[in-house]
Coordinates of C-alpha atoms and ligand atoms in Angstrom, one line a residue:
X1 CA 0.0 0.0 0.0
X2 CA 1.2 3.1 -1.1
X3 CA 0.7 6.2 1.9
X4 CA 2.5 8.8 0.1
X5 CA 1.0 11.8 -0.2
X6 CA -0.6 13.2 -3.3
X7 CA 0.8 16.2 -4.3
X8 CA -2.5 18.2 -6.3
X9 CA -0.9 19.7 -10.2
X10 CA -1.9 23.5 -10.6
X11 CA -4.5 21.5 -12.9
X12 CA -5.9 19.6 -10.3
X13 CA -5.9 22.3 -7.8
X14 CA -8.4 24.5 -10.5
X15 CA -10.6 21.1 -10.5
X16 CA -10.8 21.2 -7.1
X17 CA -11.5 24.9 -6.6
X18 CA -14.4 24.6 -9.6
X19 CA -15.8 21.7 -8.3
X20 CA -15.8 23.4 -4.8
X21 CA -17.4 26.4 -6.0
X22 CA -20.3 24.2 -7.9
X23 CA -20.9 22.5 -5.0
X24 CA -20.7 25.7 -2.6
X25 CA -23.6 27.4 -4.9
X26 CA -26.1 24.4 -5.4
X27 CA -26.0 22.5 -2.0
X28 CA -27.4 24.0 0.7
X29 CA -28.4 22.8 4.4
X30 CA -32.3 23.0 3.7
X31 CA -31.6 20.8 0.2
X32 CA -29.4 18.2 2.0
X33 CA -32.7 18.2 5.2
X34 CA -35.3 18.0 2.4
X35 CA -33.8 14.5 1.4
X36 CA -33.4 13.6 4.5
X37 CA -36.6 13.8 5.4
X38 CA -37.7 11.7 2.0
X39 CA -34.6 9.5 2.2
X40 CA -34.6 9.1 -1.7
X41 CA -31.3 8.3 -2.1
X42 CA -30.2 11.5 -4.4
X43 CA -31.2 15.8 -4.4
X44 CA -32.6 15.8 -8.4
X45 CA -31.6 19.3 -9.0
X46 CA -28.8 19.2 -7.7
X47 CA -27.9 15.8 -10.0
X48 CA -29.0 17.6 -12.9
X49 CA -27.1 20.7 -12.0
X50 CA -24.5 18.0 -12.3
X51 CA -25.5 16.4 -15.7
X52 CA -25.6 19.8 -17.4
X53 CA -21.8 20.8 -16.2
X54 CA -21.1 17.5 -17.9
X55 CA -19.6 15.7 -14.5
X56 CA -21.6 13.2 -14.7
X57 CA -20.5 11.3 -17.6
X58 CA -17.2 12.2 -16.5
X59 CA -17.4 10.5 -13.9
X60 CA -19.3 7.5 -15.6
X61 CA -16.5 7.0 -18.8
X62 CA -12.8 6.1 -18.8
X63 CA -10.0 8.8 -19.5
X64 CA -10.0 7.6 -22.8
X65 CA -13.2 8.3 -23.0
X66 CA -12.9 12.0 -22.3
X67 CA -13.7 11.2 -18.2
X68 CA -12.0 12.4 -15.3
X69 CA -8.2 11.4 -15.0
X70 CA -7.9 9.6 -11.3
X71 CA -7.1 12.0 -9.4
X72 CA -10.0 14.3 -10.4
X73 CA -12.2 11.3 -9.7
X74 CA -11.1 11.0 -6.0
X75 CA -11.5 14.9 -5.9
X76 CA -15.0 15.0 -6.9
X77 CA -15.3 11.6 -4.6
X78 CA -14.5 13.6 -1.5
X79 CA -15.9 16.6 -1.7
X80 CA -19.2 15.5 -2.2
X81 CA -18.9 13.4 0.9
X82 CA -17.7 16.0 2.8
X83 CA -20.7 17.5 2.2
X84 CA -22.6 14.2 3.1
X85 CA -24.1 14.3 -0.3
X86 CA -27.3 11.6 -0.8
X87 CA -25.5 9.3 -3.4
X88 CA -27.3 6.0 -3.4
X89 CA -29.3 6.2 -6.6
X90 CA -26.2 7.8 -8.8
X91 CA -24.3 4.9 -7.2
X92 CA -26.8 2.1 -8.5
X93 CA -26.9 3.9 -11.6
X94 CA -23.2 4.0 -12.2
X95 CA -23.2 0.0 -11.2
X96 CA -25.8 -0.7 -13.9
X97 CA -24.7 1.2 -16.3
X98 CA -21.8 -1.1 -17.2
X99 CA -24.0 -3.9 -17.9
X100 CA -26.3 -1.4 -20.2
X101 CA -23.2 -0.3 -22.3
X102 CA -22.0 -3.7 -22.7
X103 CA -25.5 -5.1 -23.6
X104 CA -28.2 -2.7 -24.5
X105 CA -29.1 -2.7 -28.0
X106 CA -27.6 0.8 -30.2
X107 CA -31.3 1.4 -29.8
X108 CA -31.8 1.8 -26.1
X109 CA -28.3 3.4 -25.4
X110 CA -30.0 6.3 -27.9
X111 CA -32.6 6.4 -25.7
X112 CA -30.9 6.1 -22.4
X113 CA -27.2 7.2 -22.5
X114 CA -27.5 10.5 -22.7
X115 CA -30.4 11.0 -20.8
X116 CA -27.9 9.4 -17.7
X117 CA -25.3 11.7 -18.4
X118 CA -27.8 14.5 -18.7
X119 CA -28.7 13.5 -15.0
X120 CA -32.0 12.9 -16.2
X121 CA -32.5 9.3 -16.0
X122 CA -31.6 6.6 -13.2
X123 CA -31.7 2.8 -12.9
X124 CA -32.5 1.1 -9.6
X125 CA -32.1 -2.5 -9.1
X126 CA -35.1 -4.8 -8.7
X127 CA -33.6 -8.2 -7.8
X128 CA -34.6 -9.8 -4.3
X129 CA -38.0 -10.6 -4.2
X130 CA -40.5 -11.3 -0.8
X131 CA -39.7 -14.9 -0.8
X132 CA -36.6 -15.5 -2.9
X133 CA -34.6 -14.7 -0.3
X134 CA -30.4 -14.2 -0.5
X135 CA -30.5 -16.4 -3.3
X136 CA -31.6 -14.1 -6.2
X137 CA -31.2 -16.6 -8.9
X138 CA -34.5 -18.3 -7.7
X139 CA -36.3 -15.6 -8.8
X140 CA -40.2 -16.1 -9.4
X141 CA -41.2 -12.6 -11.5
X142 CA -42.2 -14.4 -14.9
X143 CA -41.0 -13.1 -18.2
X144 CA -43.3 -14.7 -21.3
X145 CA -42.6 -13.6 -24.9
X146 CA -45.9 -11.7 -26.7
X147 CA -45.0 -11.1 -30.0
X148 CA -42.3 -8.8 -30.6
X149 CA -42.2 -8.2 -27.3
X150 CA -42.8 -9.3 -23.2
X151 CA -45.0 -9.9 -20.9
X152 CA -43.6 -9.3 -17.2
X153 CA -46.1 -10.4 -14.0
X154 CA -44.5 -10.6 -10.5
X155 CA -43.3 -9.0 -7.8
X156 CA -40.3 -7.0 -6.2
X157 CA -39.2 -6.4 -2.7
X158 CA -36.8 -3.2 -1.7
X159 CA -36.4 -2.1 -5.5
X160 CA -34.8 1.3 -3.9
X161 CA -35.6 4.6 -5.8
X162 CA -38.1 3.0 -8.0
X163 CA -40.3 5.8 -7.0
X164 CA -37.7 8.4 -8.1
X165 CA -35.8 6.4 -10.9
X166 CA -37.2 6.3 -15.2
X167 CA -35.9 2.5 -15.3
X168 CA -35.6 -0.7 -13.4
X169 CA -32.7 -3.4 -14.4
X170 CA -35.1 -6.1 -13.8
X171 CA -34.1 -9.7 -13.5
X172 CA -36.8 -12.3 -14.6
X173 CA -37.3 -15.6 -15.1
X174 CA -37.7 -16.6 -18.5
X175 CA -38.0 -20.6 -18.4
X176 CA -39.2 -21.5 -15.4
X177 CA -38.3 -25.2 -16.1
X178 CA -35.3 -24.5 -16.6
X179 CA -31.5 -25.2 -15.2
X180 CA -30.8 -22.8 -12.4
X181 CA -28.8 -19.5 -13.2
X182 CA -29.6 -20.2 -17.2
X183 CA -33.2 -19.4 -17.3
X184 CA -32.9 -15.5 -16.6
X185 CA -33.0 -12.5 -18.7
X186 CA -32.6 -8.9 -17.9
X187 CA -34.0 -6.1 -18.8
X188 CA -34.3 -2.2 -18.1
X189 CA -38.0 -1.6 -17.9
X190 CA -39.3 1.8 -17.9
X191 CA -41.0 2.4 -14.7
X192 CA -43.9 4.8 -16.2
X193 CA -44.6 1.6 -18.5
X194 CA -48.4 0.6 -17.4
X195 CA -49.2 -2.0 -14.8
X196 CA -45.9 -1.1 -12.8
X197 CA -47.4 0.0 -8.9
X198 CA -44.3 1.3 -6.7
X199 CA -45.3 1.0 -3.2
X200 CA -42.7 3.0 -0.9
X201 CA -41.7 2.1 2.3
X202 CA -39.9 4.1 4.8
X203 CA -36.8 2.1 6.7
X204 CA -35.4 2.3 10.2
X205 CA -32.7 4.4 9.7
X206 CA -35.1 7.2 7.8
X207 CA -34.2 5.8 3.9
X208 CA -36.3 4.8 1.5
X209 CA -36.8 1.7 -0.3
X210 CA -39.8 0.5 -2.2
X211 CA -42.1 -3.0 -3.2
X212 CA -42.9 -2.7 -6.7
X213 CA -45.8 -5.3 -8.3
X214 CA -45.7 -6.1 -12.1
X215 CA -49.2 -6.5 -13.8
X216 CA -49.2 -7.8 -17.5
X217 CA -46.4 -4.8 -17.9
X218 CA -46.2 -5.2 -22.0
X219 CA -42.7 -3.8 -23.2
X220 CA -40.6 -4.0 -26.5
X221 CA -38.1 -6.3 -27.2
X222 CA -35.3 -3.6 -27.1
X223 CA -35.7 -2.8 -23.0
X224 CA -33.9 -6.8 -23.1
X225 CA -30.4 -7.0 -22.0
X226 CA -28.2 -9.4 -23.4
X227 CA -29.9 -12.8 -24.7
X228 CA -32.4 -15.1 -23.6
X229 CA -31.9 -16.9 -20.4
X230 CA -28.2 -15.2 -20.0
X231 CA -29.0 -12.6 -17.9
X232 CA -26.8 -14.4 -15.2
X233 CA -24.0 -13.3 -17.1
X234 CA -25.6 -10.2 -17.4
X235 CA -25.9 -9.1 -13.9
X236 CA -22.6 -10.5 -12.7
X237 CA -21.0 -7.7 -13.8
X238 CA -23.1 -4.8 -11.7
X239 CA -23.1 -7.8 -8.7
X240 CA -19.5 -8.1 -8.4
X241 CA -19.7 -4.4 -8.2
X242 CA -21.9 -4.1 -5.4
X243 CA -20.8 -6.9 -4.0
X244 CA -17.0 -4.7 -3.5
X245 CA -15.4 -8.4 -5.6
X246 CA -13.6 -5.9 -8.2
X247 CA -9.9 -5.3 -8.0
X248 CA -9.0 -1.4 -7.1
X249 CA -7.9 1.1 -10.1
X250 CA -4.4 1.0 -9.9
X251 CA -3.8 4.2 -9.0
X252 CA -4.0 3.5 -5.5
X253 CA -7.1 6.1 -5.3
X254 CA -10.3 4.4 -5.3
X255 CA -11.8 3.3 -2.3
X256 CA -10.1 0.4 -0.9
X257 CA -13.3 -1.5 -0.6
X258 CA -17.1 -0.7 -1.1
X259 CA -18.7 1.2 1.4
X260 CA -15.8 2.7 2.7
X261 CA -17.9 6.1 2.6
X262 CA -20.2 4.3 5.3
X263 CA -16.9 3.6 7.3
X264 CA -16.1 7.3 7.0
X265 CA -19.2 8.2 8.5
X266 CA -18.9 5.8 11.4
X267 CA -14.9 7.2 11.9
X268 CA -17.1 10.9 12.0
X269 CA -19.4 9.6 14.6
X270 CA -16.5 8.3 16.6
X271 CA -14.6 11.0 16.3
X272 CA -17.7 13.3 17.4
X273 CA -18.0 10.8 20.6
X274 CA -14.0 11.3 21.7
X275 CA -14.7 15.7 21.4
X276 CA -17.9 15.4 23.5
X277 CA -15.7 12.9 26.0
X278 CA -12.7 15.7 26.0
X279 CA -15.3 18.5 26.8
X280 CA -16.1 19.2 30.3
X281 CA -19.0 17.9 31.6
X282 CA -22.0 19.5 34.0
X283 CA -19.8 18.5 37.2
X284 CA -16.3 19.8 35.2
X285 CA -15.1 16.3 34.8
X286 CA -14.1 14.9 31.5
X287 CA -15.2 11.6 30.9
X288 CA -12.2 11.1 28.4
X289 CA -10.1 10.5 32.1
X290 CA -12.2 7.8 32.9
X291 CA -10.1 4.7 32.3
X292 CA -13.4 2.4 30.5
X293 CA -14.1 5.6 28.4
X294 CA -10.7 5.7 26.8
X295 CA -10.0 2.3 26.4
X296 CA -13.6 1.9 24.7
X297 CA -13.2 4.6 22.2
X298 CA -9.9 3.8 21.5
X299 CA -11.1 0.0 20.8
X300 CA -13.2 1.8 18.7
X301 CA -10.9 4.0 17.1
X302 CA -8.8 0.7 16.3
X303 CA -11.4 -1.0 14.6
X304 CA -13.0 1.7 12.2
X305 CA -8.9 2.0 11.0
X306 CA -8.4 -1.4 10.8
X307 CA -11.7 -1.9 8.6
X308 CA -10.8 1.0 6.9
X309 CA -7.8 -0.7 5.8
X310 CA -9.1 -4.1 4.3
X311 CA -9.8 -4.9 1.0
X312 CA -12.2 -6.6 -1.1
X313 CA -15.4 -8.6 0.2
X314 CA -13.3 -8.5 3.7
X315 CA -13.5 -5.1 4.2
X316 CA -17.2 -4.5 3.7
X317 CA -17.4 -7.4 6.0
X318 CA -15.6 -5.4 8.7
X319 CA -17.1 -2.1 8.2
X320 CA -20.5 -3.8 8.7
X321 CA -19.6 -5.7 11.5
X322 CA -17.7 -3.0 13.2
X323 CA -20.3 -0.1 13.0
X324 CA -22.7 -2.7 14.5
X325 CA -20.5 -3.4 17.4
X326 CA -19.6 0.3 17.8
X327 CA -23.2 2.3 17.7
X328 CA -24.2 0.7 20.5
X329 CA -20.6 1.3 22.4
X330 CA -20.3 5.2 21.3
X331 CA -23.9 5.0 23.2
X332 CA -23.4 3.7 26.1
X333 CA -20.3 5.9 26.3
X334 CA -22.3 9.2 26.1
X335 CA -24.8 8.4 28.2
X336 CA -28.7 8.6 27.8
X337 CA -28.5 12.2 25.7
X338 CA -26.6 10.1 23.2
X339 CA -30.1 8.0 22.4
X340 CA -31.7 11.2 21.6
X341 CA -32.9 11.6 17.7
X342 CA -30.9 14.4 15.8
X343 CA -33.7 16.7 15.5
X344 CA -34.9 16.3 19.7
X345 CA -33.8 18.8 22.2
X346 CA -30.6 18.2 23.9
X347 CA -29.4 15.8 21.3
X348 CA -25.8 15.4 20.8
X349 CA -25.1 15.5 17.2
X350 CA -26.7 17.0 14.1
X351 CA -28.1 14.9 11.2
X352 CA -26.2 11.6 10.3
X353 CA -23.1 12.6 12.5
X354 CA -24.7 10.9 16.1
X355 CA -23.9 7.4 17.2
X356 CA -28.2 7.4 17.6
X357 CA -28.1 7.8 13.6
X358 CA -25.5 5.4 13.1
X359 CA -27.3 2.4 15.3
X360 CA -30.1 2.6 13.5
X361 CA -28.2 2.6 10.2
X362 CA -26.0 -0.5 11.4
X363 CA -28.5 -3.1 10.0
X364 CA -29.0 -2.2 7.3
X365 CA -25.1 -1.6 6.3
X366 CA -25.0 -5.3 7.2
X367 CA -27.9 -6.5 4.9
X368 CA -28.6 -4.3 1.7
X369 CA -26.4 -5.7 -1.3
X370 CA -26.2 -8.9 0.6
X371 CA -26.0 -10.0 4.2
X372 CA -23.2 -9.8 6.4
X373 CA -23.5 -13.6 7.2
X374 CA -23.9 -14.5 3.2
X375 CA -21.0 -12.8 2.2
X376 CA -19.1 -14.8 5.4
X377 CA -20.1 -17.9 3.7
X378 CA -18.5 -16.4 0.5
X379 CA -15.5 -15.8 1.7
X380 CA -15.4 -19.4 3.4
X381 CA -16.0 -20.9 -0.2
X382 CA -14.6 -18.6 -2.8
X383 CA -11.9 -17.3 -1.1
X384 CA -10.8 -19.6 1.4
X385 CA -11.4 -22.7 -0.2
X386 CA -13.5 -24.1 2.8
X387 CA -15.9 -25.9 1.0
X388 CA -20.1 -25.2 0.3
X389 CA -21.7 -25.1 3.7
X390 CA -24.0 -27.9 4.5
X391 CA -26.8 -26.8 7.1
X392 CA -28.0 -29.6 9.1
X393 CA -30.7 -29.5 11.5
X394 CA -29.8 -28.6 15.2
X395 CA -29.5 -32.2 17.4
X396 CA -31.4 -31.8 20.7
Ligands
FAD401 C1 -32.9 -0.8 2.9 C2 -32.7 -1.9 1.9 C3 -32.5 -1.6 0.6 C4 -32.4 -2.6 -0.4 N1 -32.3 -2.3 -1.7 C5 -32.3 -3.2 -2.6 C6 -32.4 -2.9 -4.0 O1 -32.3 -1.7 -4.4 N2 -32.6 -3.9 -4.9 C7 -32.7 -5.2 -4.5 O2 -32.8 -6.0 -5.4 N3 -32.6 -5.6 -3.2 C8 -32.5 -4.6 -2.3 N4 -32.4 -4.9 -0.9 C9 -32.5 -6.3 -0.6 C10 -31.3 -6.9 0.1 O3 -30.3 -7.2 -0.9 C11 -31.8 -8.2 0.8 O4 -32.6 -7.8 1.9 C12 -30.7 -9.0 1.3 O5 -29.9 -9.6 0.2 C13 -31.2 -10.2 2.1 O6 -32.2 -10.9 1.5 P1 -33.6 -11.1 2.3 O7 -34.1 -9.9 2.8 O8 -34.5 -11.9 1.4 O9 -33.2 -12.0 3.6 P2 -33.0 -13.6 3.6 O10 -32.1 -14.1 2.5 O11 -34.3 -14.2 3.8 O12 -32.2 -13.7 4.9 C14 -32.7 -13.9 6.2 C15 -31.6 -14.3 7.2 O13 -31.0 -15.5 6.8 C16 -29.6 -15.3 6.6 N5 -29.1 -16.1 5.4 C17 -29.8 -16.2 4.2 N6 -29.1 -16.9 3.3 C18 -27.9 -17.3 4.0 C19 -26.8 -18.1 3.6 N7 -26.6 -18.6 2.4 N8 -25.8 -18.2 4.6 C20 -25.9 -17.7 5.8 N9 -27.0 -16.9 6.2 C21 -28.0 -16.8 5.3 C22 -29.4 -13.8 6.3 O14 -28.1 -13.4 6.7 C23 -30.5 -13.2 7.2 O15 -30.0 -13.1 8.5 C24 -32.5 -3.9 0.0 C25 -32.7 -4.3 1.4 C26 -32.8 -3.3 2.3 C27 -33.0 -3.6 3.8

């Protein structure tokens, strides 16, 4: 690993300073409460702000395709976060967007490329479904050929931004007699198209996700992805992704693993919890001289770093697993103020900075894109070589 520091060209110093001055004219404190309170995953303005300065498909395209060299990617990386930016739905887009390029038809990149770039479209994902399960592949929402085009009937559980996004990257069965991972086929459905319902529901840690229910929704032949029954291969590409099982850019700039942005804002929360432990308390004590409170923040401090600093499918694992283990720690640290909600009277933190905030959010870092325990049993058998679990019932 490479720790030297980056030393910003007079080039990348006027990038910064631009994308500074963007950002300091079209994000405001009301803007970033408003999607709070909706929990929508992105500010639509402000992404089409974006889209018109042409940042988005900079971001989106290689160097060689006229995008952002490295370093101005990490630039515009972290100072959007700094500004705690909602970035979920740009995100999923970005993640699907591979699989569109690679297999969309020159038809529907026409109609959808540079309406993504533009900031005016966005994909989200409709994979897991309300009794699929982890296991995608046995998905149950039917495809059926009618004519020149499909039939889709089914339904989707936590399709998050559906209500907000123009397309869904839908995975559907197309045989259901058939072998297992060869009977899918993707598509990016439109979700105006008729017989789509998006049903939004509100999650624990104040985001949004959505069920959506698929009626005899009739589309063309050209929202199809790829061919027939291959949409395993399909969706590897936008899984791997999300899954964080992609190598790094080798530039040594990109994120070490996915999610690390959620780590950064448990490393904010903790660092919030060691201020209000230096600061003197009603009696004039600090509870930073208490022994336990030391050692536990410190503990803490050690394992934000230290899943901060690993890779791959093992590092989402440990920023998962550590922010469960610390919310509840930085809690009990700061006493009973610290289980106040942001906006309450005598809370300690603002917005997404309190350790209240970040227990709630916890369980879900640990379950969207996959399960903490699933991608356990990933590592075991991809990476380790451990085998396929077998689960057998517990003996008496
Ligand atoms: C807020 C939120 C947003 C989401 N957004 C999206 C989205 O945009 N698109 C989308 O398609 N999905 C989305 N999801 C779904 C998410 O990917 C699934 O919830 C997750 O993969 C778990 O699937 P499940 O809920 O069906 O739980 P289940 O698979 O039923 O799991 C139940 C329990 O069993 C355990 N388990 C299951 N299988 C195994 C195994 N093989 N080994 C060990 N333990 C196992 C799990 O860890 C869990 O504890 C979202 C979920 C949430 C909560």
């Amino acid at each position: 690993m490479d720790f030297a520091r980056v030393e910003l060209g007079a080039t990348d110093r006027e990038f910064q300073e631009r994308v500074r001055a963007f950002l300091a004219a079209n994000v405001s404190d009301e803007l970033l409460r408003a999607e709070r309170a909706t929990g929508d995953g992105v500010i639509l303005d402000l992404h089409r702000a974006m889209g018109a300065r042409g940042w988005l498909e900079a971001e989106a395209t290689t160097v060689d395709e006229g995008g952002f060299t490295a370093i101005q990617k990490r630039i515009w990386d972290l100072e959007r976060r700094r500004l705690g930016l909602p970035l979920e739905r740009w995100g999923a887009t970005m993640m699907i967007l591979q699989a569109v390029r690679q297999y969309a038809t020159p038809e529907l990149l026409d109609e959808v490329l540079a309406r993504v770039y533009r900031g005016e479209a966005l994909f989200s994902m409709g994979y897991t479904e309300p009794e699929g399960g982890s296991d995608i592949a046995t998905c149950k929402t039917r495809a059926a050929r009618d004519g020149d085009g499909w039939v889709i009937n089914g339904q989707k559980m936590f399709t998050s931004g559906a209500n907000i996004c123009q397309y869904v990257f839908l995975l559907t069965n197309t045989d259901p007699a058939g072998k297992r991972h060869r009977n899918l086929t993707m598509f990016l459905v439109p979700l105006d198209t008729p017989g789509i319902e998006v049903q939004r529901l509100q999650t624990v840690d104040d985001d949004s996700t959505t069920i959506t229910y698929y009626a005899d929704v009739r589309i063309p032949d050209r929202y199809r992805l790829g061919e027939v029954n291959d949409g395993w291969a399909v969706l590897s590409g936008p899984l791997a992704a999300e899954h964080g099982a992609v190598d790094s850019a080798d530039a040594g700039l990109t994120d070490i693993t996915t999610m690390s942005n959620f780590g950064m804002a448990m490393a904010i929360s903790a660092d919030l919890a060691v201020g209000l432990a230096t600061a003197d308390g009603p009696d004039g004590r600090r509870s930073l001289n208490d022994d336990a409170v030391s050692y536990r923040l410190g503990r803490a401090h050690s394992r934000i770093e230290a899943a901060l600093s690993t890779p791959s499918l093992f590092g989402r694992v440990a920023i998962a697993q550590a922010m469960r283990d610390i919310a509840p720690e930085l809690m009990d640290v700061l006493g009973g103020a610290a289980a106040l909600a942001s906006s309450t009277p005598g809370a300690l933190a603002d917005g997404e900075q309190g350790p209240e905030y970040l227990y709630r959010w916890a369980p879900l870092v640990g379950i969207y894109g996959g399960t903490i325990d699933v991608f356990r049993n990933m590592i075991a058998q991809h990476i380790l070589g451990l085998g396929r679990p077998t689960y057998v019932a517990p003996t008496k």
